[in-house]
CSV table of C-alpha atoms in Angstrom, one decimal:
chain,number,residue,atom,x,y,z
E,1,MET,CA,109.9,38.4,206.8
E,2,ALA,CA,108.6,38.3,203.2
E,3,ALA,CA,107.0,40.8,200.8
E,4,ARG,CA,103.7,40.2,199.3
E,5,VAL,CA,102.0,42.2,196.6
E,6,SER,CA,98.1,42.0,196.6
E,7,GLY,CA,96.1,44.4,194.5
E,8,GLY,CA,99.0,46.9,194.1
E,9,ASP,CA,99.8,46.9,197.7
E,10,LEU,CA,103.2,45.9,199.0
E,11,ARG,CA,103.2,44.6,202.5
E,12,VAL,CA,105.8,43.1,204.9
E,13,LEU,CA,104.7,39.7,206.4
E,14,GLU,CA,105.8,38.3,209.6
E,15,GLU,CA,106.8,34.7,210.0
E,16,GLU,CA,103.3,33.7,210.9
E,17,GLY,CA,102.0,35.2,207.7
E,18,LYS,CA,100.2,38.2,209.1
E,19,ASP,CA,100.9,41.7,208.2
E,20,ALA,CA,103.5,43.4,210.2
E,21,THR,CA,102.6,46.7,211.9
E,22,MET,CA,104.7,49.6,212.4
E,23,GLU,CA,104.9,48.8,216.1
E,24,ASP,CA,106.1,45.3,215.2
E,25,ILE,CA,109.1,46.5,213.1
E,26,ARG,CA,110.1,49.7,215.1
E,27,GLU,CA,113.4,49.7,217.0
E,28,LYS,CA,113.2,47.6,220.1
E,29,GLY,CA,113.2,49.6,223.4
E,30,ARG,CA,112.2,52.8,221.7
E,31,PRO,CA,108.8,54.2,223.0
E,32,SER,CA,106.2,53.9,220.3
E,33,ASN,CA,105.6,57.7,220.3
E,34,ALA,CA,109.2,58.7,220.0
E,35,PRO,CA,110.3,59.8,216.5
E,36,GLY,CA,113.6,58.3,215.1
E,37,SER,CA,116.5,60.5,215.3
E,38,TRP,CA,116.6,61.1,211.6
E,39,VAL,CA,113.0,62.2,211.7
E,40,ARG,CA,113.9,65.1,214.1
E,41,LYS,CA,116.6,66.2,211.6
E,42,VAL,CA,114.3,66.1,208.6
E,43,VAL,CA,111.2,67.5,209.9
E,44,GLY,CA,111.0,71.3,208.9
E,45,CYS,CA,114.1,71.0,206.8
E,46,ASN,CA,114.9,70.5,203.1
E,47,GLU,CA,118.0,69.3,201.3
E,48,GLY,CA,121.3,69.6,203.4
E,49,GLY,CA,119.4,70.0,206.7
E,50,MET,CA,118.5,73.8,205.8
E,51,HIS,CA,115.4,74.9,207.6
E,52,VAL,CA,112.4,75.7,205.5
E,53,PRO,CA,111.6,79.4,205.7
E,54,GLU,CA,107.8,78.8,206.3
E,55,GLU,CA,108.6,76.6,209.2
E,56,VAL,CA,110.8,79.3,210.8
E,57,VAL,CA,108.9,82.4,210.2
E,58,VAL,CA,105.1,82.4,210.5
E,59,GLU,CA,103.2,84.0,207.6
E,60,LYS,CA,101.1,86.3,209.7
E,61,PHE,CA,104.4,87.7,211.2
E,62,VAL,CA,105.7,88.4,207.8
E,63,GLU,CA,102.4,89.9,206.6
E,64,SER,CA,102.2,92.3,209.3
E,65,ARG,CA,105.7,93.6,208.7
E,66,LEU,CA,105.6,93.8,205.0
E,67,ARG,CA,104.4,96.8,202.9
E,68,LEU,CA,103.4,96.7,199.2
E,69,GLU,CA,103.0,100.1,197.5
E,70,PHE,CA,102.5,101.3,193.9
E,71,PRO,CA,103.8,104.8,193.7
E,72,ASN,CA,103.3,105.1,189.9
E,73,GLY,CA,99.8,103.6,190.0
E,74,GLU,CA,98.9,99.9,189.8
E,75,ASP,CA,100.5,99.6,186.3
E,76,GLY,CA,103.8,100.8,187.6
E,77,GLU,CA,106.5,99.0,189.5
E,78,PRO,CA,105.7,97.9,193.0
E,79,VAL,CA,107.8,98.9,196.1
E,80,ILE,CA,108.0,96.2,198.7
E,81,THR,CA,109.3,97.0,202.1
E,82,ILE,CA,110.2,94.2,204.4
E,83,GLY,CA,110.5,94.9,208.1
E,84,GLU,CA,113.9,94.5,210.0
E,85,GLU,CA,112.5,91.7,212.1
E,86,VAL,CA,111.7,89.6,209.2
E,87,LEU,CA,115.1,90.2,207.7
E,88,THR,CA,116.7,89.2,211.1
E,89,ALA,CA,114.9,86.2,211.3
E,90,MET,CA,115.5,85.2,207.6
E,91,ASN,CA,119.2,85.9,208.1
E,92,GLY,CA,119.4,83.6,210.9
E,93,LEU,CA,118.7,80.7,208.4
E,94,TRP,CA,122.0,81.4,206.8
E,95,LYS,CA,124.3,81.8,209.9
E,96,ARG,CA,125.8,78.4,209.5
E,97,CYS,CA,126.3,78.5,205.7
E,98,MET,CA,129.1,79.6,203.4
E,99,ILE,CA,129.1,80.0,199.7
E,100,ILE,CA,132.4,78.9,197.9
E,101,ARG,CA,133.8,78.4,194.5
E,102,VAL,CA,136.8,76.6,193.5
E,103,LEU,CA,138.8,78.8,191.1
E,104,GLY,CA,140.4,77.2,187.9
E,105,ARG,CA,139.0,73.7,188.2
E,106,ASN,CA,135.6,72.1,187.8
E,107,VAL,CA,135.4,69.8,190.8
E,108,PRO,CA,132.8,67.1,191.5
E,109,ILE,CA,130.7,67.6,194.6
E,110,LEU,CA,131.9,64.3,196.2
E,111,SER,CA,135.5,65.1,195.9
E,112,LEU,CA,135.0,68.6,197.1
E,113,SER,CA,133.0,67.4,200.1
E,114,ARG,CA,135.6,64.8,201.0
E,115,LYS,CA,138.5,67.3,200.6
E,116,LEU,CA,136.8,70.0,202.6
E,117,LYS,CA,136.0,67.5,205.5
E,118,GLU,CA,139.6,66.3,205.4
E,119,LEU,CA,141.1,69.9,205.5
E,120,TRP,CA,138.5,71.6,207.8
E,121,LYS,CA,137.8,68.7,210.2
E,122,PRO,CA,134.5,69.9,211.4
E,123,LYS,CA,133.3,68.7,214.8
E,124,GLY,CA,129.6,68.3,213.6
E,125,SER,CA,128.1,67.4,210.2
E,126,MET,CA,129.0,69.4,207.2
E,127,PHE,CA,126.7,69.4,204.1
E,128,VAL,CA,127.9,70.4,200.5
E,129,MET,CA,125.2,71.4,198.1
E,130,ASP,CA,125.9,72.1,194.4
E,131,LEU,CA,124.7,75.6,193.2
E,132,PRO,CA,124.6,77.0,189.6
E,133,ILE,CA,127.7,78.4,187.9
E,134,HIS,CA,130.2,76.1,189.8
E,135,PHE,CA,129.4,77.5,193.2
E,136,PHE,CA,128.8,75.4,196.3
E,137,MET,CA,127.0,76.1,199.6
E,138,VAL,CA,128.6,74.5,202.6
E,139,ARG,CA,126.3,74.2,205.7
E,140,PHE,CA,127.7,73.3,209.0
E,141,GLU,CA,125.6,71.7,211.8
E,142,LEU,CA,127.5,73.7,214.6
E,143,GLU,CA,127.3,77.5,214.5
E,144,GLU,CA,130.7,78.0,215.7
E,145,GLU,CA,132.3,76.3,212.8
């Protein structure tokens, strides 16, 4: 296979010189409509495999359980009341997460990730994400970890 640029398009060519289609270069033996395993992990998630709140909780569900009031008139501070069901659903996003900080040292994220995997030996995947002020979020694939 070779790459060809024509009019700003980058295309993959097969040996015969024709453009390869997605079906030509997909994994052999996998049905054409089956998404790749990495696609299933990424769809509806952001960095570190964290679910996107908009994908988990439907907007109409939140709107029906949200109350916005202005007790001191429209120029005053608003009071926002969020229903218990919404909070429970949003808390479910954080069940497999832990916020940590290494005291007394400034540790690079790769070193920390490697050391935590070595110490904790998780059965599933473990993602470490850098947060501000030397904090890190550790997210586990399995809830029991």
